[in-house]
mmCIF file of C-alpha atoms and ligand atoms in Angstrom:
data_model
loop_
_atom_site.group_PDB
_atom_site.id
_atom_site.type_symbol
_atom_site.label_atom_id
_atom_site.label_comp_id
_atom_site.label_asym_id
_atom_site.label_seq_id
_atom_site.Cartn_x
_atom_site.Cartn_y
_atom_site.Cartn_z
ATOM 1 C CA MET A 248 104.500 108.563 160.518
ATOM 2 C CA THR A 249 103.171 109.123 157.462
ATOM 3 C CA ARG A 250 104.311 105.965 154.591
ATOM 4 C CA TRP A 251 106.276 107.537 151.371
ATOM 5 C CA VAL A 252 105.442 104.900 148.708
ATOM 6 C CA LEU A 253 105.955 104.731 145.285
ATOM 7 C CA HIS A 254 104.662 103.103 142.009
ATOM 8 C CA VAL A 255 107.221 102.741 138.596
ATOM 9 C CA ASP A 256 105.339 101.816 135.767
ATOM 10 C CA MET A 257 107.222 101.584 132.738
ATOM 11 C CA ASP A 258 106.228 103.592 129.592
ATOM 12 C CA ALA A 259 104.093 102.105 126.563
ATOM 13 C CA PHE A 260 107.088 99.114 128.367
ATOM 14 C CA PHE A 261 106.518 96.511 125.720
ATOM 15 C CA ALA A 262 107.210 99.108 122.584
ATOM 16 C CA SER A 263 110.118 101.225 124.259
ATOM 17 C CA VAL A 264 111.381 97.970 123.883
ATOM 18 C CA GLU A 265 111.074 97.122 120.145
ATOM 19 C CA GLN A 266 112.404 100.874 119.822
ATOM 20 C CA ILE A 267 115.267 100.486 122.133
ATOM 21 C CA LEU A 268 116.449 97.606 120.057
ATOM 22 C CA ASN A 269 115.714 98.786 116.873
ATOM 23 C CA PRO A 270 116.279 102.545 116.610
ATOM 24 C CA ALA A 271 114.384 101.827 112.950
ATOM 25 C CA LEU A 272 111.529 102.155 115.072
ATOM 26 C CA ARG A 273 112.423 105.090 117.146
ATOM 27 C CA GLY A 274 109.498 108.072 116.513
ATOM 28 C CA LYS A 275 107.808 105.618 115.100
ATOM 29 C CA PRO A 276 104.343 104.119 115.458
ATOM 30 C CA VAL A 277 105.034 101.026 116.803
ATOM 31 C CA ILE A 278 102.194 98.212 117.201
ATOM 32 C CA VAL A 279 103.955 94.722 119.270
ATOM 33 C CA ALA A 280 100.617 92.331 118.994
ATOM 34 C CA GLY A 281 100.177 88.687 120.091
ATOM 35 C CA SER A 282 100.773 87.818 116.686
ATOM 36 C CA VAL A 283 100.837 89.917 113.277
ATOM 37 C CA GLU A 284 98.211 88.026 111.453
ATOM 38 C CA ASP A 285 94.423 90.268 111.781
ATOM 39 C CA ARG A 286 92.508 87.876 114.455
ATOM 40 C CA GLY A 287 95.250 89.055 117.570
ATOM 41 C CA VAL A 288 95.353 91.798 119.323
ATOM 42 C CA VAL A 289 97.007 94.301 120.256
ATOM 43 C CA SER A 290 99.524 93.877 123.303
ATOM 44 C CA THR A 291 100.430 97.749 123.439
ATOM 45 C CA ALA A 292 101.132 100.234 120.893
ATOM 46 C CA SER A 293 103.802 103.323 121.507
ATOM 47 C CA TYR A 294 102.449 106.650 122.254
ATOM 48 C CA GLU A 295 103.487 108.508 118.472
ATOM 49 C CA ALA A 296 101.064 105.037 117.693
ATOM 50 C CA ARG A 297 98.527 106.213 119.881
ATOM 51 C CA ARG A 298 97.389 108.717 118.573
ATOM 52 C CA TYR A 299 96.209 106.933 115.778
ATOM 53 C CA GLY A 300 93.450 106.135 118.328
ATOM 54 C CA VAL A 301 95.664 102.620 118.332
ATOM 55 C CA ARG A 302 94.654 100.648 122.292
ATOM 56 C CA SER A 303 96.078 98.044 124.358
ATOM 57 C CA ALA A 304 93.317 94.662 123.620
ATOM 58 C CA MET A 305 92.268 95.584 119.954
ATOM 59 C CA PRO A 306 92.227 94.494 117.152
ATOM 60 C CA THR A 307 95.334 94.462 115.538
ATOM 61 C CA SER A 308 92.659 94.214 112.544
ATOM 62 C CA GLN A 309 91.904 98.309 113.822
ATOM 63 C CA ALA A 310 94.664 99.209 114.307
ATOM 64 C CA ARG A 311 95.585 98.533 111.443
ATOM 65 C CA ARG A 312 92.354 100.962 109.626
ATOM 66 C CA LEU A 313 93.506 102.956 112.617
ATOM 67 C CA CYS A 314 97.208 103.373 111.426
ATOM 68 C CA PRO A 315 98.063 102.196 107.966
ATOM 69 C CA GLU A 316 101.341 104.029 108.048
ATOM 70 C CA GLY A 317 101.814 101.848 111.866
ATOM 71 C CA VAL A 318 104.832 99.015 112.534
ATOM 72 C CA PHE A 319 103.888 95.928 113.687
ATOM 73 C CA VAL A 320 106.021 94.029 115.282
ATOM 74 C CA THR A 321 105.501 90.662 116.775
ATOM 75 C CA ALA A 322 106.187 89.985 120.568
ATOM 76 C CA ASN A 323 108.788 89.222 122.264
ATOM 77 C CA HIS A 324 108.453 87.257 125.429
ATOM 78 C CA ILE A 325 111.796 86.724 126.167
ATOM 79 C CA ALA A 326 113.397 90.598 125.818
ATOM 80 C CA TYR A 327 110.540 92.103 127.973
ATOM 81 C CA GLU A 328 111.620 89.454 130.406
ATOM 82 C CA ASP A 329 115.305 90.826 129.908
ATOM 83 C CA TYR A 330 114.148 94.337 130.503
ATOM 84 C CA SER A 331 111.675 93.687 133.557
ATOM 85 C CA GLY A 332 114.011 92.134 135.531
ATOM 86 C CA ARG A 333 116.794 94.708 134.414
ATOM 87 C CA VAL A 334 114.580 97.433 136.172
ATOM 88 C CA LEU A 335 113.961 95.316 139.748
ATOM 89 C CA GLU A 336 117.266 95.269 139.843
ATOM 90 C CA VAL A 337 117.644 98.961 139.793
ATOM 91 C CA LEU A 338 114.431 99.247 142.294
ATOM 92 C CA LYS A 339 116.226 96.370 144.659
ATOM 93 C CA GLY A 340 119.093 98.708 145.319
ATOM 94 C CA TYR A 341 116.646 102.229 146.660
ATOM 95 C CA SER A 342 114.211 99.951 149.395
ATOM 96 C CA PRO A 343 114.143 96.211 150.034
ATOM 97 C CA LEU A 344 109.973 96.691 150.700
ATOM 98 C CA VAL A 345 109.687 95.788 146.075
ATOM 99 C CA GLU A 346 107.112 94.125 145.192
ATOM 100 C CA GLN A 347 106.987 93.449 140.960
ATOM 101 C CA ALA A 348 102.712 93.745 140.724
ATOM 102 C CA SER A 349 103.210 93.181 136.440
ATOM 103 C CA ILE A 350 106.222 92.876 134.083
ATOM 104 C CA ASP A 351 106.210 95.975 133.925
ATOM 105 C CA GLU A 352 104.986 98.205 136.790
ATOM 106 C CA ALA A 353 106.555 97.857 141.064
ATOM 107 C CA TYR A 354 105.646 98.939 144.557
ATOM 108 C CA LEU A 355 108.526 100.619 146.943
ATOM 109 C CA ASP A 356 108.025 101.487 149.715
ATOM 110 C CA VAL A 357 110.854 104.281 150.632
ATOM 111 C CA THR A 358 109.915 105.060 154.518
ATOM 112 C CA GLY A 359 112.425 106.231 155.664
ATOM 113 C CA CYS A 360 115.391 106.397 152.734
ATOM 114 C CA GLU A 361 113.863 110.280 152.288
ATOM 115 C CA SER A 362 117.072 110.708 155.083
ATOM 116 C CA LEU A 363 119.331 108.797 152.566
ATOM 117 C CA TYR A 364 118.174 111.153 149.470
ATOM 118 C CA GLY A 365 116.166 114.361 150.290
ATOM 119 C CA ASP A 366 112.852 112.884 149.757
ATOM 120 C CA ALA A 367 110.984 110.929 148.734
ATOM 121 C CA VAL A 368 109.874 112.935 145.680
ATOM 122 C CA GLU A 369 114.075 113.039 145.162
ATOM 123 C CA VAL A 370 113.859 109.122 146.206
ATOM 124 C CA ALA A 371 111.308 109.302 142.779
ATOM 125 C CA ARG A 372 113.817 111.184 140.900
ATOM 126 C CA ARG A 373 116.348 109.042 140.937
ATOM 127 C CA ILE A 374 114.573 106.327 140.003
ATOM 128 C CA LYS A 375 113.827 107.531 137.066
ATOM 129 C CA THR A 376 117.052 108.604 135.295
ATOM 130 C CA ALA A 377 119.342 105.074 137.684
ATOM 131 C CA VAL A 378 115.760 103.589 135.324
ATOM 132 C CA THR A 379 116.801 105.099 132.516
ATOM 133 C CA LYS A 380 120.846 104.185 131.968
ATOM 134 C CA GLU A 381 119.840 100.755 133.163
ATOM 135 C CA THR A 382 117.725 100.491 129.821
ATOM 136 C CA GLY A 383 117.226 103.396 128.126
ATOM 137 C CA LEU A 384 113.617 103.397 128.497
ATOM 138 C CA THR A 385 111.950 105.870 130.438
ATOM 139 C CA CYS A 386 109.182 104.904 133.012
ATOM 140 C CA SER A 387 106.494 106.956 135.373
ATOM 141 C CA VAL A 388 106.379 107.268 138.970
ATOM 142 C CA GLY A 389 103.282 107.921 141.023
ATOM 143 C CA VAL A 390 104.180 109.050 144.791
ATOM 144 C CA SER A 391 102.426 108.751 147.620
ATOM 145 C CA SER A 392 101.648 107.774 151.302
ATOM 146 C CA ASN A 393 100.043 103.963 150.057
ATOM 147 C CA ARG A 394 100.453 101.652 147.218
ATOM 148 C CA LEU A 395 97.010 102.739 146.123
ATOM 149 C CA LEU A 396 97.309 106.371 145.563
ATOM 150 C CA ALA A 397 100.307 105.913 143.515
ATOM 151 C CA LYS A 398 98.940 103.291 141.068
ATOM 152 C CA MET A 399 96.408 106.230 140.013
ATOM 153 C CA ALA A 400 99.522 108.895 140.414
ATOM 154 C CA SER A 401 101.832 107.215 138.449
ATOM 155 C CA GLY A 402 98.767 106.856 135.695
ATOM 156 C CA LEU A 403 98.784 110.763 135.393
ATOM 157 C CA ASP A 404 100.936 112.322 134.164
ATOM 158 C CA LYS A 405 102.221 109.509 131.583
ATOM 159 C CA PRO A 406 104.689 109.421 129.689
ATOM 160 C CA ASP A 407 107.612 109.952 131.464
ATOM 161 C CA GLY A 408 105.728 111.549 134.284
ATOM 162 C CA LEU A 409 106.079 112.037 138.362
ATOM 163 C CA THR A 410 103.030 112.698 139.995
ATOM 164 C CA VAL A 411 102.404 113.330 143.545
ATOM 165 C CA LEU A 412 98.909 113.014 145.196
ATOM 166 C CA ARG A 413 98.110 113.118 148.493
ATOM 167 C CA THR A 414 95.491 112.105 150.443
ATOM 168 C CA GLU A 415 94.075 115.458 151.087
ATOM 169 C CA ASP A 416 94.210 116.276 146.250
ATOM 170 C CA VAL A 417 92.181 113.325 146.629
ATOM 171 C CA PRO A 418 88.642 115.209 146.179
ATOM 172 C CA ARG A 419 89.781 118.034 143.748
ATOM 173 C CA VAL A 420 91.891 115.619 141.478
ATOM 174 C CA LEU A 421 89.833 112.082 142.200
ATOM 175 C CA TRP A 422 86.454 112.932 143.200
ATOM 176 C CA PRO A 423 84.918 114.076 139.920
ATOM 177 C CA ARG A 424 86.219 111.251 137.598
ATOM 178 C CA PRO A 425 83.971 108.296 136.010
ATOM 179 C CA VAL A 426 83.534 105.536 139.576
ATOM 180 C CA GLY A 427 85.885 103.355 136.326
ATOM 181 C CA PHE A 428 88.772 105.606 136.786
ATOM 182 C CA LEU A 429 89.984 104.324 139.817
ATOM 183 C CA HIS A 430 92.388 101.367 140.460
ATOM 184 C CA GLY A 431 90.213 97.925 141.414
ATOM 185 C CA ILE A 432 87.162 98.848 140.425
ATOM 186 C CA GLY A 433 86.390 96.659 136.634
ATOM 187 C CA PRO A 434 83.177 97.051 134.259
ATOM 188 C CA SER A 435 81.096 94.831 135.620
ATOM 189 C CA THR A 436 80.991 96.711 139.218
ATOM 190 C CA ALA A 437 81.146 100.121 137.415
ATOM 191 C CA ALA A 438 77.571 99.219 135.696
ATOM 192 C CA ARG A 439 76.106 98.442 138.836
ATOM 193 C CA LEU A 440 77.509 101.328 141.311
ATOM 194 C CA GLY A 441 75.644 102.673 138.140
ATOM 195 C CA THR A 442 72.424 100.745 139.021
ATOM 196 C CA MET A 443 72.643 102.666 142.099
ATOM 197 C CA GLY A 444 73.197 105.848 140.865
ATOM 198 C CA LEU A 445 76.730 106.035 141.638
ATOM 199 C CA SER A 446 78.797 107.325 138.581
ATOM 200 C CA THR A 447 81.341 109.347 140.072
ATOM 201 C CA ILE A 448 84.064 108.482 142.429
ATOM 202 C CA GLY A 449 82.986 112.003 144.629
ATOM 203 C CA ASP A 450 79.210 109.771 143.984
ATOM 204 C CA LEU A 451 81.321 106.692 145.593
ATOM 205 C CA ALA A 452 83.141 108.442 148.190
ATOM 206 C CA ARG A 453 80.131 110.207 150.079
ATOM 207 C CA TYR A 454 77.487 106.623 149.514
ATOM 208 C CA PRO A 455 76.548 105.641 153.244
ATOM 209 C CA ALA A 456 79.223 102.502 154.241
ATOM 210 C CA ASP A 457 76.196 100.121 155.816
ATOM 211 C CA LEU A 458 74.372 100.536 152.316
ATOM 212 C CA LEU A 459 77.256 99.894 150.260
ATOM 213 C CA VAL A 460 78.035 96.685 152.498
ATOM 214 C CA ARG A 461 74.427 95.332 151.859
ATOM 215 C CA GLU A 462 75.144 95.199 148.390
ATOM 216 C CA PHE A 463 79.384 93.992 147.959
ATOM 217 C CA GLY A 464 79.545 92.394 151.481
ATOM 218 C CA VAL A 465 82.655 93.604 152.983
ATOM 219 C CA GLY A 466 84.510 94.571 149.760
ATOM 220 C CA GLY A 467 81.447 97.709 150.336
ATOM 221 C CA ARG A 468 84.191 99.101 152.931
ATOM 222 C CA HIS A 469 87.054 98.725 150.801
ATOM 223 C CA LEU A 470 84.910 100.870 147.866
ATOM 224 C CA ARG A 471 84.359 103.307 149.801
ATOM 225 C CA ASP A 472 87.709 103.760 151.675
ATOM 226 C CA ALA A 473 89.664 103.664 148.182
ATOM 227 C CA ALA A 474 87.017 105.868 146.915
ATOM 228 C CA ASN A 475 88.397 107.830 149.821
ATOM 229 C CA GLY A 476 92.161 107.805 149.016
ATOM 230 C CA LEU A 477 92.880 105.489 152.329
ATOM 231 C CA ASP A 478 94.337 101.937 151.569
ATOM 232 C CA ASP A 479 96.980 100.038 154.735
ATOM 233 C CA THR A 480 98.018 96.590 152.571
ATOM 234 C CA PRO A 481 101.545 97.325 153.030
ATOM 235 C CA VAL A 482 104.357 97.185 150.435
ATOM 236 C CA PRO A 483 105.774 93.332 151.816
ATOM 237 C CA PRO A 484 109.961 92.538 151.871
ATOM 238 C CA LEU A 485 110.942 91.145 147.823
ATOM 239 C CA GLY A 486 110.520 87.771 147.571
ATOM 240 C CA GLN A 487 107.286 87.026 149.701
ATOM 241 C CA ALA A 488 105.194 87.725 147.200
ATOM 242 C CA GLY A 489 105.079 87.934 143.254
ATOM 243 C CA GLU A 490 107.230 84.265 142.981
ATOM 244 C CA VAL A 491 106.492 83.599 139.954
ATOM 245 C CA LYS A 492 103.851 80.231 140.350
ATOM 246 C CA SER A 493 104.310 79.354 135.952
ATOM 247 C CA LEU A 494 105.845 79.716 132.970
ATOM 248 C CA SER A 495 103.245 79.906 130.087
ATOM 249 C CA ARG A 496 103.075 80.773 126.315
ATOM 250 C CA GLU A 497 99.773 81.021 123.983
ATOM 251 C CA THR A 498 99.635 81.987 120.577
ATOM 252 C CA THR A 499 96.137 82.639 118.357
ATOM 253 C CA PHE A 500 96.120 81.394 114.501
ATOM 254 C CA ALA A 501 94.647 83.775 112.255
ATOM 255 C CA THR A 502 92.750 81.082 110.562
ATOM 256 C CA ASP A 503 91.058 77.743 113.177
ATOM 257 C CA ILE A 504 92.800 75.200 112.536
ATOM 258 C CA ASP A 505 92.143 71.486 111.956
ATOM 259 C CA ASP A 506 94.692 70.149 111.622
ATOM 260 C CA LEU A 507 96.219 67.590 114.586
ATOM 261 C CA ALA A 508 100.146 66.964 112.403
ATOM 262 C CA GLU A 509 99.458 71.362 112.463
ATOM 263 C CA LEU A 510 98.683 71.499 115.833
ATOM 264 C CA GLU A 511 102.177 69.625 117.430
ATOM 265 C CA ARG A 512 104.873 72.026 115.323
ATOM 266 C CA THR A 513 102.741 74.632 117.202
ATOM 267 C CA LEU A 514 102.867 72.992 120.453
ATOM 268 C CA LEU A 515 106.887 71.896 119.614
ATOM 269 C CA GLY A 516 107.748 75.892 119.717
ATOM 270 C CA LEU A 517 105.663 76.880 122.068
ATOM 271 C CA SER A 518 107.090 74.036 123.694
ATOM 272 C CA ASP A 519 110.572 75.098 123.279
ATOM 273 C CA GLN A 520 109.557 78.490 124.380
ATOM 274 C CA VAL A 521 108.479 77.912 127.924
ATOM 275 C CA ALA A 522 111.317 75.690 127.553
ATOM 276 C CA ARG A 523 113.522 78.019 127.383
ATOM 277 C CA ARG A 524 112.663 80.315 129.768
ATOM 278 C CA LEU A 525 112.169 77.644 132.682
ATOM 279 C CA ARG A 526 116.638 77.358 131.535
ATOM 280 C CA ARG A 527 117.340 81.038 131.564
ATOM 281 C CA HIS A 528 115.429 81.819 134.817
ATOM 282 C CA GLY A 529 117.194 78.566 136.282
ATOM 283 C CA TYR A 530 113.747 76.840 136.918
ATOM 284 C CA ARG A 531 112.137 73.508 136.244
ATOM 285 C CA GLY A 532 108.042 72.758 136.607
ATOM 286 C CA ARG A 533 106.101 68.819 136.901
ATOM 287 C CA THR A 534 103.205 70.027 135.625
ATOM 288 C CA VAL A 535 102.872 70.442 131.518
ATOM 289 C CA THR A 536 98.776 72.694 131.206
ATOM 290 C CA VAL A 537 97.340 72.503 127.416
ATOM 291 C CA LYS A 538 95.056 75.398 126.653
ATOM 292 C CA ILE A 539 93.374 75.610 123.770
ATOM 293 C CA ARG A 540 90.210 77.753 122.865
ATOM 294 C CA LYS A 541 87.821 76.462 120.318
ATOM 295 C CA ALA A 542 85.796 78.563 117.680
ATOM 296 C CA ASP A 543 83.094 79.471 119.299
ATOM 297 C CA PHE A 544 85.624 80.460 121.952
ATOM 298 C CA THR A 545 84.992 78.270 125.031
ATOM 299 C CA THR A 546 88.166 77.296 126.320
ATOM 300 C CA VAL A 547 90.055 74.075 127.776
ATOM 301 C CA THR A 548 92.754 73.250 130.032
ATOM 302 C CA ARG A 549 94.230 70.041 130.411
ATOM 303 C CA SER A 550 96.934 69.330 132.895
ATOM 304 C CA ARG A 551 99.571 66.056 132.546
ATOM 305 C CA THR A 552 101.989 66.231 136.254
ATOM 306 C CA LEU A 553 105.474 65.163 134.957
ATOM 307 C CA ALA A 554 107.333 61.847 137.653
ATOM 308 C CA GLU A 555 109.949 64.459 137.853
ATOM 309 C CA ALA A 556 110.202 68.260 137.617
ATOM 310 C CA THR A 557 112.166 69.951 133.393
ATOM 311 C CA ASP A 558 112.905 72.225 131.870
ATOM 312 C CA LEU A 559 113.639 70.325 128.657
ATOM 313 C CA THR A 560 111.848 71.666 125.466
ATOM 314 C CA GLU A 561 111.828 67.960 124.722
ATOM 315 C CA ALA A 562 109.638 66.808 128.264
ATOM 316 C CA VAL A 563 107.258 69.885 128.045
ATOM 317 C CA TYR A 564 105.943 69.030 124.079
ATOM 318 C CA GLU A 565 106.417 64.789 125.182
ATOM 319 C CA ALA A 566 103.136 65.826 127.933
ATOM 320 C CA ALA A 567 102.311 67.975 126.149
ATOM 321 C CA ARG A 568 101.528 65.974 122.867
ATOM 322 C CA GLN A 569 99.703 63.026 124.720
ATOM 323 C CA THR A 570 97.450 65.744 126.843
ATOM 324 C CA LEU A 571 96.390 67.543 123.074
ATOM 325 C CA ARG A 572 95.854 63.816 121.665
ATOM 326 C CA ALA A 573 93.987 63.114 124.848
ATOM 327 C CA PHE A 574 91.584 65.958 124.026
ATOM 328 C CA TRP A 575 91.348 65.235 120.958
ATOM 329 C CA ARG A 576 88.651 64.640 118.597
ATOM 330 C CA ALA A 577 88.057 64.848 115.110
ATOM 331 C CA ARG A 578 86.623 68.366 113.238
ATOM 332 C CA LEU A 579 87.708 70.019 116.538
ATOM 333 C CA LYS A 580 88.509 73.107 115.142
ATOM 334 C CA VAL A 581 91.426 75.206 117.424
ATOM 335 C CA ARG A 582 91.407 79.092 117.703
ATOM 336 C CA LEU A 583 94.433 79.781 120.126
ATOM 337 C CA LEU A 584 96.860 77.883 121.784
ATOM 338 C CA GLY A 585 98.916 77.634 125.186
ATOM 339 C CA VAL A 586 101.720 76.009 126.829
ATOM 340 C CA ALA A 587 102.044 76.213 130.529
ATOM 341 C CA VAL A 588 105.068 74.630 133.259
ATOM 342 C CA SER A 589 104.054 74.878 136.421
ATOM 343 C CA HIS A 590 105.650 73.522 139.987
ATOM 344 C CA LEU A 591 108.130 75.156 140.004
ATOM 345 C CA ALA A 592 111.235 74.966 141.637
ATOM 346 C CA SER A 593 114.836 76.165 141.848
ATOM 347 C CA ALA A 594 117.098 73.799 139.231
ATOM 348 C CA GLY A 595 119.856 73.602 142.206
ATOM 349 C CA ARG A 596 123.510 73.477 140.869
ATOM 350 C CA GLY A 597 124.125 70.163 141.829
ATOM 351 C CA PRO A 598 127.235 68.255 140.161
ATOM 352 C CA ALA A 599 126.261 67.514 137.188
ATOM 353 C CA ASP A 600 126.267 63.227 135.663
ATOM 354 C CA LEU A 601 127.362 62.639 133.388
ATOM 355 C CA PHE A 602 125.958 59.271 133.183
ATOM 356 C CA ASP A 603 122.167 61.209 133.040
ATOM 357 C CA THR A 604 121.227 61.870 128.954
ATOM 358 C CA SER A 605 119.017 64.118 130.136
ATOM 359 C CA ASP A 606 122.213 66.426 131.868
ATOM 360 C CA LYS A 607 123.877 66.053 128.515
ATOM 361 C CA LEU A 608 120.073 67.089 126.275
ATOM 362 C CA ARG A 609 120.272 69.935 129.111
ATOM 363 C CA ARG A 610 124.022 71.264 127.239
ATOM 364 C CA VAL A 611 122.782 71.300 124.328
ATOM 365 C CA SER A 612 120.253 73.070 125.607
ATOM 366 C CA LYS A 613 121.207 76.079 127.204
ATOM 367 C CA ALA A 614 124.194 76.046 124.315
ATOM 368 C CA VAL A 615 121.877 76.315 121.848
ATOM 369 C CA ASP A 616 119.865 79.251 123.938
ATOM 370 C CA ARG A 617 122.795 80.773 123.925
ATOM 371 C CA ILE A 618 123.123 81.475 119.814
ATOM 372 C CA LYS A 619 118.935 82.012 119.821
ATOM 373 C CA ASP A 620 120.322 84.654 122.640
ATOM 374 C CA ARG A 621 122.620 86.874 120.343
ATOM 375 C CA TYR A 622 121.549 86.216 116.952
ATOM 376 C CA GLY A 623 117.829 86.254 116.975
ATOM 377 C CA GLU A 624 114.442 83.099 117.635
ATOM 378 C CA GLY A 625 114.893 82.351 113.614
ATOM 379 C CA ALA A 626 118.683 81.368 114.206
ATOM 380 C CA LEU A 627 118.227 77.251 114.668
ATOM 381 C CA THR A 628 115.271 75.484 114.623
ATOM 382 C CA ARG A 629 114.054 72.621 115.245
ATOM 383 C CA ALA A 630 114.028 69.922 112.225
ATOM 384 C CA ARG A 631 110.024 69.172 113.286
ATOM 385 C CA LEU A 632 109.467 72.683 113.501
ATOM 386 C CA LEU A 633 110.626 73.437 109.389
ATOM 387 C CA GLY A 634 107.930 71.147 108.439
ATOM 388 C CA ARG A 635 105.884 74.253 108.363
ATOM 389 C CA GLU A 636 108.221 76.049 105.966
ATOM 390 C CA GLU A 637 108.110 73.399 103.444
ATOM 391 C CA GLU A 638 104.371 73.193 102.516
ATOM 392 C CA ARG A 639 104.019 77.174 102.298
ATOM 393 C CA PRO A 640 103.503 76.903 98.728
HETATM 394 P P1 LIG B 150 100.097 98.830 130.231
HETATM 395 O O1 LIG B 150 101.397 99.264 131.671
HETATM 396 O O2 LIG B 150 98.265 98.708 131.336
HETATM 397 O O3 LIG B 150 100.761 99.184 129.620
HETATM 398 P P2 LIG B 150 102.129 99.931 128.807
HETATM 399 O O4 LIG B 150 103.189 100.358 129.526
HETATM 400 O O5 LIG B 150 102.459 99.297 127.492
HETATM 401 O O6 LIG B 150 101.358 101.798 128.754
HETATM 402 P P3 LIG B 150 101.579 102.890 130.098
HETATM 403 O O7 LIG B 150 102.304 103.764 129.058
HETATM 404 O O8 LIG B 150 99.875 103.154 129.332
HETATM 405 O O9 LIG B 150 101.955 102.577 130.630
HETATM 406 O O10 LIG B 150 100.991 97.310 130.202
HETATM 407 C C1 LIG B 150 102.334 97.053 130.060
HETATM 408 C C2 LIG B 150 102.771 95.869 129.009
HETATM 409 O O11 LIG B 150 101.172 95.035 129.379
HETATM 410 C C3 LIG B 150 102.265 95.836 127.871
HETATM 411 O O12 LIG B 150 103.325 97.091 127.143
HETATM 412 C C4 LIG B 150 101.952 95.097 127.078
HETATM 413 C C5 LIG B 150 101.244 94.342 127.777
HETATM 414 N N1 LIG B 150 99.804 94.389 127.393
HETATM 415 C C6 LIG B 150 99.003 93.298 127.685
HETATM 416 O O13 LIG B 150 99.834 92.771 126.795
HETATM 417 N N2 LIG B 150 98.108 93.270 127.140
HETATM 418 C C7 LIG B 150 97.330 94.722 127.886
HETATM 419 O O14 LIG B 150 96.059 94.445 126.535
HETATM 420 C C8 LIG B 150 97.971 95.374 128.304
HETATM 421 C C9 LIG B 150 97.274 96.928 129.448
HETATM 422 C C10 LIG B 150 98.882 95.435 128.385
HETATM 423 MG MG1 LIG B 151 103.220 100.342 131.931
#
């Protein structure tokens, strides 16, 4: 029996969410950056901005040069997660076999659903309509008999595409393209294939499997299969894959920071954002990790495990601060700082203990979260974070 797999990928996801939340941005070249300062990189750009050559992972300074009229927006991850969850809710209505592969993409096995909706293309059409109705966003959907080809197909006609790619279409559609176009082949594998004289997907598809195995081990066979459009990876039932293992937030500074107090203020802001996401998703975590990228680009991570899992800003921050202090030495210049919480467990819904101070703190935190959800991140600021404002000239 033929399997039918769909790959759904949101169009210019972060930028599109910004345009939904702020109608004044619609139709404009919107560029979402991790940090508005020039040392950050572009997360994504609206299709209007892509016409100027702006791309993901490009330094923001370069994006500004290419597109001076661009509207630069700082990433608002909480909003993107919210929309990502809403899209997933829609998809769950179409098949129990759904795997969220990243914040803006998912695979669905819809084999058997055809009898309900017509064929797989009709399922894809309905999903596109439902996603737009629920969120206002558009997506591109690939339809095929396996995950690999569905994934390749969704990217062939962006934005707002619906593309069918059958195994028999592979020689015509994929073989003329460079090997790096194949999902899963990164720049270093592409370079290695290049030295073997294999530059197109077609070259790879026809190359003897045993020679590829000699060069790449068992992965060599997968490479050749992929070039022939073959893949039998299943789509697992929802919940068995893509479980959240950690939540994190990081920031790149406009200039390297060598002041511990300044770093700690940033750490508090990051801890608050991570803890807020824990509370929002009903998780508590036991391990707090601090990530530090130094001016020379070397990166270190240091972790601390708590006695009890937490979702409180204060507890995450305290652990992060101690971790940073233990690592700190004079003249250290920090380019990027991050906080992650892992070893997550669901928070559970036991009875509130009125004598447990952390429960009181949790209730206050949740009230603050609600105000921020409604009025924005800047609505309430912890007293310690205000220090940053006072120091401005
Ligand atoms: P993508 O699906 O790769 O890109 P996109 O949705 O913005 O655009 P497209 O229409 O081509 O699918 O990534 C999803 C989101 O992930 C994207 O909106 C922002 C984020 N992202 C980064 O932060 N950095 C990156 O380098 C990339 C590629 C994506
Ligand atoms: Mg996308």
